Amino acid sequence: MWLSLGAVVLLLWVQCVQGSALPAMSSYEFTAYRMQQYNLAQHKHGCRGAIVVAEARSAEEPSLTRRCVIMKVSDFTEEKYFEAQRQNAAAVLILLPKNISSIPHDRIQFFMMSESKTLQKETLMPVYVVPEDEQLIYMYEEVKQAAATQTSSIFVRVFRSMVTATAFQILVSSNAPIKAITDNAVITLEGVLLGTGEDAPTIVITAHYDSFGLAPWLSYGADSNGSGVTILMELVRLFHKLYSSSSTSPQYNLMFSLTGGGKYNFLGTKRWIEENLDHAESSLLHDNVAFVLCLDTLANGDELHMHVSRPPKADSPLHSFIQHLEEVVSSRFPVVKVGLVHKKINPVESTVAWEHERYSLRRILGFSLSHLEDPKSELRGSILDTLSQVDFRKLKRNGIIIAEALARYMYNLSDKGSPKDVQVFKGQLDFLDSRISSLMSFLTSVPRATQLLDKEPSHILLVNSLEHEFKCYLQHVHRHTFRQDKRDPDITFFDQMNQPIVMYRVKPAAFDLFLGGCIAAYLGIVYYAIQNFGYFYTKLKAAVKSKLQ
């Protein structure tokens, strides 16, 4: 009797364990985005691997060999990444929250620093980033809970692994090898506003429009450099109004350019300068250039750093413009700190830090304006540089400072006795909040990584729209498309940057052994009961008879 009762209890318990488990081999497919992979100036960057067949594990696990390490953005650190690399982990999968603003500011800064250092070296370990969803959060919590049991007793760990744990198998399979891409086109747009008078000096205002980050498909570049493009486009609109009337048209030409390849050694700027100086029969860059103003990362902070290759001479146009800019800041925005950052160009180095250095190499005076002091700042290339990180009030303020300083310089307002707090851009000439917001939203609507801009329809549309905007306000608008020499490319990209990943939710192999043991025990009990049926029947009959008596 007791054997039969025990068999029933064992069967019910096993069924209960089976019913609580996730369906065996149930799967979930999602798209993940691979880490940058490119070659620049004979140096290799990013991850060289794409294929993953491994079990998911938390970064807290002591053993990560041949495992896919799962981390949230808030967990990701340089130390954990290199530890996974040291242990020969199969891959790293980073979960990106849908709402970046929900991440504490200090964690964002910490992730950006780790992201920047991760990209400096190449690795064979595949690294993927994927936006969070309910299924992925469930997986993350499960593997994290499994890691937490490592501090429990050996019996608890074994029991959980055999009965209650859920294993997650991550699969990225691709039959095609990763291929190099050398036919990327880099596009640069230019347009001018022609001033009055013959041989008018030219002021060049430029910004690069591409973005950079850990994964190209998730690099939206709001501050770097959507902010610079936004201010440039507003300057185009406002100065177009001034140049439209002969009474307000200054004696300066304004030349605007939007350059591609800015995140890769300012390749588009380099080729555009060569096109104008070495190949074009006539160009404004050939003639009297007062200075070049490069706009870069201007959507945050209360500092404006003017980066120069050499300090401007006291009687130079650049020195005069800087004085006007400081005058605008001191009279209208005293909270802003303005500083000059001098960095010599090292001719031995194959890369440049700021866009103005491309002009300085051709002996054209220029400077870059940014709220960043360090050219290697992690803020210049991160997947967390999204619209939620932009301070629109400061973006507008910086745009006003630049516009007012340009107007004071071109119209020579200081020498004409105008008050220090004079405002040129007000009323119909004011910066429009709605336009700034629309431009930033448009620029961050798609990732602007260089390797995507000439391949994907939505990205091509973005460049076409910027060109259309130039044609609405500027003269002599030209689109320069630069293609690389396939035999000796300046930069080499690689394909398979977005991959379908399949996640299988399965019980560990130990569970199958445990379940098989339970079934064998049950069958053994049943077999024993059948073999001894006569004995059990006699005992049961005697017990019933004694009870009736």
XYZ file of C-alpha atoms in Angstrom:
549
model
C 0.000 0.000 0.000
C 2.738 2.449 0.968
C 4.690 1.610 -2.191
C 1.665 2.375 -4.375
C 1.039 5.647 -2.538
C 4.677 6.628 -2.925
C 4.544 5.890 -6.653
C 1.490 8.130 -7.056
C 3.113 10.982 -5.138
C 6.330 10.674 -7.202
C 4.377 10.752 -10.460
C 2.386 13.834 -9.425
C 5.564 15.634 -8.320
C 7.354 14.929 -11.604
C 4.334 16.153 -13.566
C 4.276 19.304 -11.439
C 7.960 19.958 -12.202
C 7.368 19.420 -15.913
C 4.330 21.687 -15.946
C 6.219 24.557 -14.302
C 9.044 24.463 -16.827
C 9.130 26.533 -19.983
C 8.246 24.591 -23.142
C 11.260 22.602 -24.265
C 13.101 24.152 -27.228
C 10.676 27.082 -27.491
C 12.452 29.825 -29.467
C 12.424 33.568 -29.925
C 13.984 35.397 -32.871
C 15.179 38.998 -32.752
C 17.557 41.304 -34.615
C 20.820 42.328 -32.990
C 23.420 44.803 -34.207
C 27.059 43.885 -34.420
C 29.867 46.001 -33.072
C 31.787 48.260 -35.456
C 34.327 46.582 -37.725
C 36.584 48.726 -39.878
C 40.183 49.311 -40.914
C 41.515 52.871 -40.809
C 45.047 54.072 -41.426
C 46.414 50.488 -41.335
C 44.792 49.903 -37.934
C 42.021 47.375 -37.307
C 39.092 48.233 -35.053
C 36.042 46.391 -33.722
C 35.013 42.751 -33.667
C 35.986 40.278 -36.379
C 33.492 37.555 -35.429
C 29.787 37.117 -36.097
C 28.835 33.461 -35.479
C 27.591 32.530 -31.997
C 26.467 29.128 -30.706
C 26.591 29.320 -26.927
C 24.647 29.218 -23.704
C 23.714 32.566 -22.141
C 25.448 33.499 -18.903
C 25.512 36.528 -16.634
C 28.716 38.545 -16.384
C 28.691 37.699 -12.666
C 29.371 34.003 -13.383
C 32.912 32.915 -12.451
C 33.348 30.837 -15.617
C 32.541 32.471 -18.962
C 34.528 30.271 -21.325
C 32.535 29.457 -24.477
C 29.495 31.283 -23.040
C 27.480 34.218 -24.378
C 27.745 36.941 -21.733
C 24.534 38.942 -21.237
C 24.778 42.489 -19.855
C 22.562 45.521 -19.566
C 23.952 48.963 -20.366
C 24.016 49.703 -16.626
C 26.140 46.550 -16.068
C 28.606 47.074 -18.910
C 32.086 48.076 -17.821
C 35.499 47.981 -19.392
C 36.637 45.476 -16.745
C 33.763 43.044 -17.417
C 34.262 43.265 -21.164
C 37.985 42.507 -21.012
C 37.375 39.749 -18.451
C 34.983 38.075 -20.904
C 37.655 38.466 -23.566
C 40.342 37.008 -21.286
C 38.194 33.952 -20.527
C 37.511 33.366 -24.240
C 33.781 33.987 -23.971
C 31.826 33.005 -27.077
C 30.167 36.434 -27.386
C 28.872 39.481 -25.525
C 25.240 40.599 -25.864
C 24.385 44.076 -24.535
C 20.735 44.966 -23.830
C 19.932 48.576 -24.742
C 16.911 50.147 -22.968
C 14.253 51.741 -25.150
C 14.239 54.859 -22.984
C 17.812 56.096 -22.604
C 16.690 58.877 -20.252
C 15.761 56.213 -17.685
C 19.473 55.451 -17.182
C 21.157 57.543 -14.440
C 23.511 60.167 -15.838
C 26.572 58.717 -14.119
C 25.881 55.289 -15.625
C 25.553 56.844 -19.081
C 28.938 58.530 -18.680
C 30.485 55.295 -17.414
C 29.088 53.282 -20.330
C 30.322 55.863 -22.849
C 33.856 55.675 -21.451
C 33.827 51.876 -21.564
C 32.350 51.959 -25.082
C 35.118 54.267 -26.305
C 37.900 52.048 -24.911
C 36.237 48.916 -26.267
C 36.355 50.325 -29.804
C 40.049 51.171 -29.692
C 41.177 47.580 -30.239
C 40.026 44.692 -32.360
C 38.641 41.442 -30.985
C 37.673 38.081 -32.447
C 34.829 37.803 -29.911
C 31.444 38.768 -31.445
C 29.808 41.704 -29.678
C 26.137 42.504 -30.279
C 23.777 45.210 -29.054
C 20.010 44.666 -29.023
C 17.109 46.868 -27.861
C 15.406 45.431 -24.805
C 12.031 43.698 -24.933
C 10.020 41.497 -22.569
C 11.564 38.203 -23.696
C 15.116 39.494 -23.440
C 14.492 40.991 -20.013
C 13.136 37.605 -18.892
C 16.288 35.894 -20.152
C 18.476 38.471 -18.399
C 16.682 38.001 -15.077
C 16.927 34.211 -15.353
C 20.670 34.147 -16.016
C 21.245 36.758 -13.319
C 19.287 34.651 -10.825
C 21.319 31.610 -11.814
C 24.507 33.565 -11.119
C 23.159 34.605 -7.713
C 22.836 30.938 -6.637
C 26.602 30.558 -6.985
C 26.825 31.761 -3.380
C 24.407 29.044 -2.209
C 25.336 25.561 -1.011
C 26.381 22.909 -3.504
C 23.138 20.993 -2.917
C 20.985 24.057 -3.727
C 22.972 24.784 -6.892
C 22.789 21.222 -8.155
C 19.076 20.905 -7.356
C 18.241 24.182 -9.098
C 20.335 23.285 -12.118
C 18.698 19.866 -12.414
C 15.073 20.801 -11.758
C 14.142 24.473 -11.827
C 16.751 26.224 -13.995
C 16.075 27.328 -17.564
C 18.982 27.445 -19.992
C 19.084 29.837 -22.932
C 20.926 28.892 -26.081
C 21.981 31.823 -28.297
C 22.410 31.076 -31.981
C 23.785 33.305 -34.736
C 24.511 31.234 -37.792
C 25.672 32.624 -41.093
C 26.891 30.554 -43.988
C 28.474 33.564 -45.675
C 31.839 34.860 -44.414
C 32.216 38.490 -43.376
C 33.162 40.497 -46.469
C 35.070 43.754 -46.777
C 33.270 46.765 -48.287
C 35.459 49.288 -50.080
C 32.971 50.932 -52.415
C 31.322 53.243 -49.884
C 30.619 56.707 -51.232
C 31.298 59.740 -49.043
C 29.067 62.694 -49.934
C 29.809 66.348 -49.212
C 27.335 69.179 -49.876
C 28.317 72.785 -50.484
C 26.512 76.035 -51.202
C 27.249 79.767 -50.976
C 25.751 83.140 -50.218
C 27.580 85.697 -52.344
C 28.341 89.054 -50.751
C 28.639 92.471 -52.357
C 31.795 93.858 -53.889
C 34.558 92.326 -55.936
C 37.004 89.867 -54.435
C 34.943 89.644 -51.230
C 36.604 87.533 -48.540
C 34.993 84.168 -47.797
C 33.988 82.685 -44.458
C 33.545 78.900 -44.563
C 31.085 77.318 -42.097
C 31.138 73.549 -41.997
C 29.924 70.544 -39.998
C 30.150 66.790 -40.495
C 26.801 65.011 -40.510
C 27.688 61.356 -39.872
C 27.542 59.574 -36.505
C 29.535 56.933 -34.661
C 29.033 54.425 -31.858
C 29.542 50.865 -30.688
C 27.061 49.548 -33.285
C 26.516 51.448 -36.592
C 22.805 50.601 -36.741
C 22.252 52.205 -33.322
C 24.411 55.338 -33.783
C 22.095 58.353 -33.967
C 24.634 61.049 -33.028
C 22.315 63.704 -31.581
C 24.941 65.920 -29.952
C 27.795 64.671 -32.127
C 27.120 65.934 -34.605
C 23.408 66.501 -35.121
C 23.798 69.660 -33.072
C 26.433 71.115 -35.410
C 24.312 70.346 -38.489
C 21.213 71.869 -36.863
C 22.977 75.143 -36.058
C 24.493 75.264 -39.550
C 21.062 74.808 -41.170
C 19.610 77.616 -39.047
C 22.522 79.874 -39.984
C 21.784 79.088 -43.645
C 18.156 80.145 -43.240
C 18.822 83.322 -41.249
C 21.743 84.646 -43.306
C 19.780 83.904 -46.486
C 17.332 86.579 -45.337
C 20.139 89.085 -44.787
C 21.742 88.330 -48.148
C 18.388 88.559 -49.961
C 18.338 92.348 -49.632
C 21.031 94.544 -51.144
C 20.727 96.864 -48.130
C 21.680 94.149 -45.651
C 24.005 92.004 -47.754
C 27.508 92.143 -46.227
C 30.812 92.335 -48.052
C 31.617 88.703 -47.278
C 30.865 85.455 -49.032
C 29.478 82.731 -46.812
C 30.315 79.205 -47.910
C 28.498 76.332 -46.178
C 29.481 72.674 -46.345
C 28.120 69.459 -44.835
C 30.782 66.779 -44.957
C 30.647 62.990 -44.708
C 33.196 60.665 -43.170
C 33.773 63.002 -40.257
C 34.015 60.135 -37.790
C 36.707 58.496 -39.886
C 39.527 60.989 -39.983
C 37.310 63.615 -41.660
C 37.667 61.825 -44.960
C 34.914 63.817 -46.688
C 36.520 67.123 -45.653
C 39.935 65.976 -46.870
C 38.602 64.963 -50.286
C 36.467 68.093 -50.612
C 39.434 70.387 -49.905
C 41.528 68.475 -52.440
C 38.718 68.773 -55.003
C 38.521 72.553 -54.522
C 42.220 73.338 -54.287
C 43.819 70.786 -56.582
C 41.263 70.030 -59.284
C 38.715 72.841 -59.550
C 39.551 75.653 -61.989
C 37.860 78.210 -59.766
C 36.781 77.918 -56.151
C 36.174 80.264 -53.261
C 38.767 78.262 -51.329
C 41.331 79.397 -53.911
C 40.666 83.005 -53.151
C 40.571 85.199 -50.076
C 39.434 82.928 -47.182
C 39.044 84.871 -43.931
C 38.678 81.766 -41.756
C 36.885 78.428 -41.470
C 34.402 77.792 -38.647
C 33.797 74.092 -37.888
C 30.752 73.269 -35.749
C 31.086 70.141 -33.630
C 29.104 68.937 -30.588
C 27.190 71.984 -29.356
C 24.025 70.671 -27.663
C 25.153 70.654 -24.033
C 27.352 72.328 -21.466
C 28.067 75.917 -20.455
C 31.469 76.046 -22.081
C 32.550 76.895 -25.613
C 36.032 75.755 -26.571
C 37.695 77.178 -29.668
C 40.181 74.570 -30.890
C 42.997 75.967 -33.020
C 46.181 74.530 -34.525
C 48.113 77.668 -33.680
C 47.130 80.808 -31.746
C 45.700 83.458 -34.105
C 47.734 86.621 -34.665
C 46.381 89.817 -33.175
C 45.604 91.390 -36.556
C 44.090 88.274 -38.137
C 40.393 87.885 -39.081
C 40.147 84.852 -36.794
C 41.392 86.842 -33.806
C 38.839 89.563 -34.550
C 35.995 87.037 -34.791
C 36.996 85.447 -31.470
C 36.872 88.891 -29.847
C 33.356 89.413 -31.189
C 32.290 86.001 -29.938
C 33.648 86.730 -26.460
C 31.862 90.082 -26.537
C 28.519 88.412 -27.303
C 29.005 85.921 -24.497
C 30.044 88.482 -21.873
C 27.180 90.876 -22.697
C 24.310 88.407 -23.142
C 25.320 84.995 -21.780
C 27.789 85.548 -18.914
C 27.209 82.009 -17.587
C 29.024 80.632 -20.642
C 32.784 80.211 -20.347
C 34.810 80.692 -23.523
C 38.286 79.266 -23.892
C 40.990 78.817 -26.529
C 42.497 75.329 -26.852
C 45.758 75.171 -28.775
C 46.881 71.817 -30.171
C 49.695 71.563 -32.683
C 49.280 69.216 -35.614
C 51.737 66.361 -35.538
C 52.634 65.619 -39.180
C 53.752 62.122 -38.160
C 50.243 61.152 -37.018
C 47.964 59.725 -39.693
C 44.760 60.925 -38.004
C 43.463 64.363 -37.059
C 41.440 65.267 -33.966
C 39.223 68.094 -35.264
C 37.871 69.109 -38.653
C 39.719 72.436 -38.776
C 43.018 70.512 -38.814
C 42.229 69.366 -42.354
C 42.192 73.030 -43.405
C 45.265 73.889 -41.328
C 47.232 71.215 -43.184
C 46.496 73.195 -46.382
C 47.392 76.498 -44.662
C 43.801 77.710 -44.418
C 43.102 79.386 -41.084
C 40.266 77.780 -39.134
C 39.027 76.547 -35.779
C 36.516 74.084 -34.347
C 33.880 75.234 -31.871
C 32.610 72.689 -29.360
C 31.447 72.373 -25.774
C 34.062 69.595 -25.443
C 37.645 70.353 -24.517
C 39.089 66.886 -25.107
C 38.992 65.680 -28.731
C 39.038 62.082 -27.437
C 35.922 62.613 -25.334
C 33.582 59.633 -25.224
C 30.702 62.008 -26.029
C 31.879 62.225 -29.658
C 30.838 58.671 -30.475
C 28.270 56.680 -28.508
C 25.059 54.743 -29.072
C 23.681 56.603 -26.026
C 24.043 59.959 -27.820
C 20.328 60.191 -28.558
C 17.743 62.953 -28.721
C 16.938 62.528 -25.025
C 20.457 63.734 -24.173
C 20.097 67.059 -26.036
C 19.541 70.293 -24.107
C 17.550 72.312 -26.660
C 17.845 75.505 -24.632
C 21.643 75.359 -24.727
C 21.656 74.291 -28.370
C 19.647 77.398 -29.297
C 21.815 79.621 -27.091
C 25.012 78.391 -28.758
C 23.464 78.963 -32.178
C 22.576 82.544 -31.234
C 26.115 83.195 -29.945
C 27.641 82.009 -33.241
C 25.154 83.939 -35.400
C 25.554 87.196 -33.456
C 29.360 86.931 -33.497
C 29.332 86.371 -37.266
C 27.016 89.342 -37.809
C 29.150 91.637 -35.640
C 32.279 90.581 -37.496
C 30.860 90.842 -41.039
C 29.040 94.166 -40.431
C 31.871 95.520 -38.243
C 29.331 96.574 -35.619
C 31.850 97.141 -32.817
C 33.781 99.755 -34.782
C 30.525 101.455 -35.745
C 29.754 102.163 -32.088
C 26.911 99.686 -31.682
C 26.076 98.763 -28.056
C 27.680 95.588 -26.750
C 24.325 93.903 -26.216
C 22.960 94.710 -29.683
C 20.771 91.920 -31.122
C 20.734 91.316 -34.853
C 18.796 88.071 -34.793
C 15.438 88.868 -33.292
C 11.864 89.043 -34.533
C 11.715 87.475 -37.993
C 15.427 86.728 -37.764
C 15.138 84.798 -34.501
C 16.141 81.179 -34.063
C 12.931 79.123 -34.172
C 12.444 76.537 -31.430
C 10.117 74.506 -33.646
C 12.636 74.373 -36.490
C 15.516 73.404 -34.191
C 13.394 70.631 -32.710
C 12.272 69.435 -36.152
C 15.812 69.407 -37.529
C 17.139 67.421 -34.563
C 14.245 64.946 -34.744
C 14.833 64.496 -38.468
C 18.583 64.002 -38.096
C 18.118 61.393 -35.350
C 15.293 59.557 -37.116
C 17.797 57.131 -38.666
C 21.334 56.112 -37.678
C 23.835 58.189 -39.677
C 26.817 55.836 -39.609
C 29.046 56.406 -42.636
C 28.771 52.812 -43.861
C 24.963 53.104 -44.051
C 24.435 56.500 -45.662
C 24.891 55.409 -49.267
C 23.348 51.927 -48.920
C 19.949 52.174 -47.215
C 16.993 54.033 -48.835
C 16.018 55.937 -45.666
C 19.604 57.063 -45.164
C 19.979 58.171 -48.778
C 16.763 60.163 -48.338
C 18.295 61.994 -45.379
C 21.260 63.238 -47.434
C 18.928 64.139 -50.324
C 16.759 66.165 -47.930
C 19.760 68.116 -46.663
C 20.716 68.869 -50.258
C 17.169 70.050 -50.982
C 17.337 72.350 -47.955
C 20.593 73.830 -49.278
C 18.964 74.497 -52.644
C 16.111 76.391 -50.972
C 18.437 78.974 -49.438
C 21.863 78.863 -51.102
C 23.411 79.483 -54.492
C 25.739 77.224 -56.472
C 24.800 74.129 -54.521
C 26.994 71.157 -55.434
C 26.952 67.553 -54.334
C 30.374 65.925 -54.283
C 30.443 62.134 -54.242
C 33.830 60.692 -53.416
C 34.527 57.011 -53.967
C 37.539 55.184 -52.662
C 40.300 53.500 -54.571
C 39.443 49.806 -54.180
C 43.094 48.846 -54.392
C 44.140 51.215 -51.599
C 41.037 52.438 -49.722
C 41.324 55.036 -46.973
C 38.835 53.091 -44.912
C 37.458 49.553 -45.156
C 34.102 48.585 -43.682
C 32.624 45.093 -43.311
C 29.156 43.641 -43.806
C 26.821 41.608 -41.552
C 26.295 44.512 -39.173
C 22.736 43.432 -38.302
C 22.023 39.779 -37.667
C 18.974 37.644 -36.833
C 19.539 35.881 -33.520
C 17.538 32.898 -32.275
C 17.202 32.330 -28.545
C 16.181 28.810 -27.484
C 14.696 28.352 -24.038
C 15.575 24.833 -22.899
C 16.125 22.806 -19.781
C 19.749 21.885 -19.051
C 20.993 18.401 -19.883
C 21.060 17.562 -16.150
C 17.292 17.982 -16.056
C 16.838 15.268 -18.683
C 18.963 12.913 -16.602
C 17.048 13.786 -13.456
C 13.672 13.345 -15.177
C 14.828 10.025 -16.660
C 15.814 8.870 -13.194
C 12.393 9.814 -11.815
C 10.622 7.907 -14.579
C 12.864 4.897 -14.071
C 12.112 4.957 -10.338
C 8.390 5.147 -11.023
C 8.514 2.250 -13.484
C 10.590 0.272 -11.008
C 8.008 0.784 -8.311
C 5.189 -0.249 -10.658
C 7.145 -3.309 -11.785
C 7.835 -4.308 -8.188
C 4.159 -3.881 -7.307
C 3.070 -6.084 -10.232
C 5.595 -8.795 -9.404
C 4.411 -8.871 -5.818
C 0.728 -8.344 -6.542
C -0.288 -11.556 -4.757
C 1.535 -10.537 -1.605
C 0.020 -7.036 -1.625
C -3.449 -8.480 -2.386
C -3.238 -10.894 0.538
C -2.123 -8.141 2.906
C -4.864 -5.807 1.678
C -7.552 -8.544 1.990
C -6.440 -9.404 5.536
C -6.496 -5.736 6.510
C -10.028 -5.251 5.133
C -11.259 -8.451 6.824
C -9.858 -7.428 10.187
C -11.468 -4.033 9.869
C -14.911 -5.557 9.102
C -14.649 -7.848 12.131
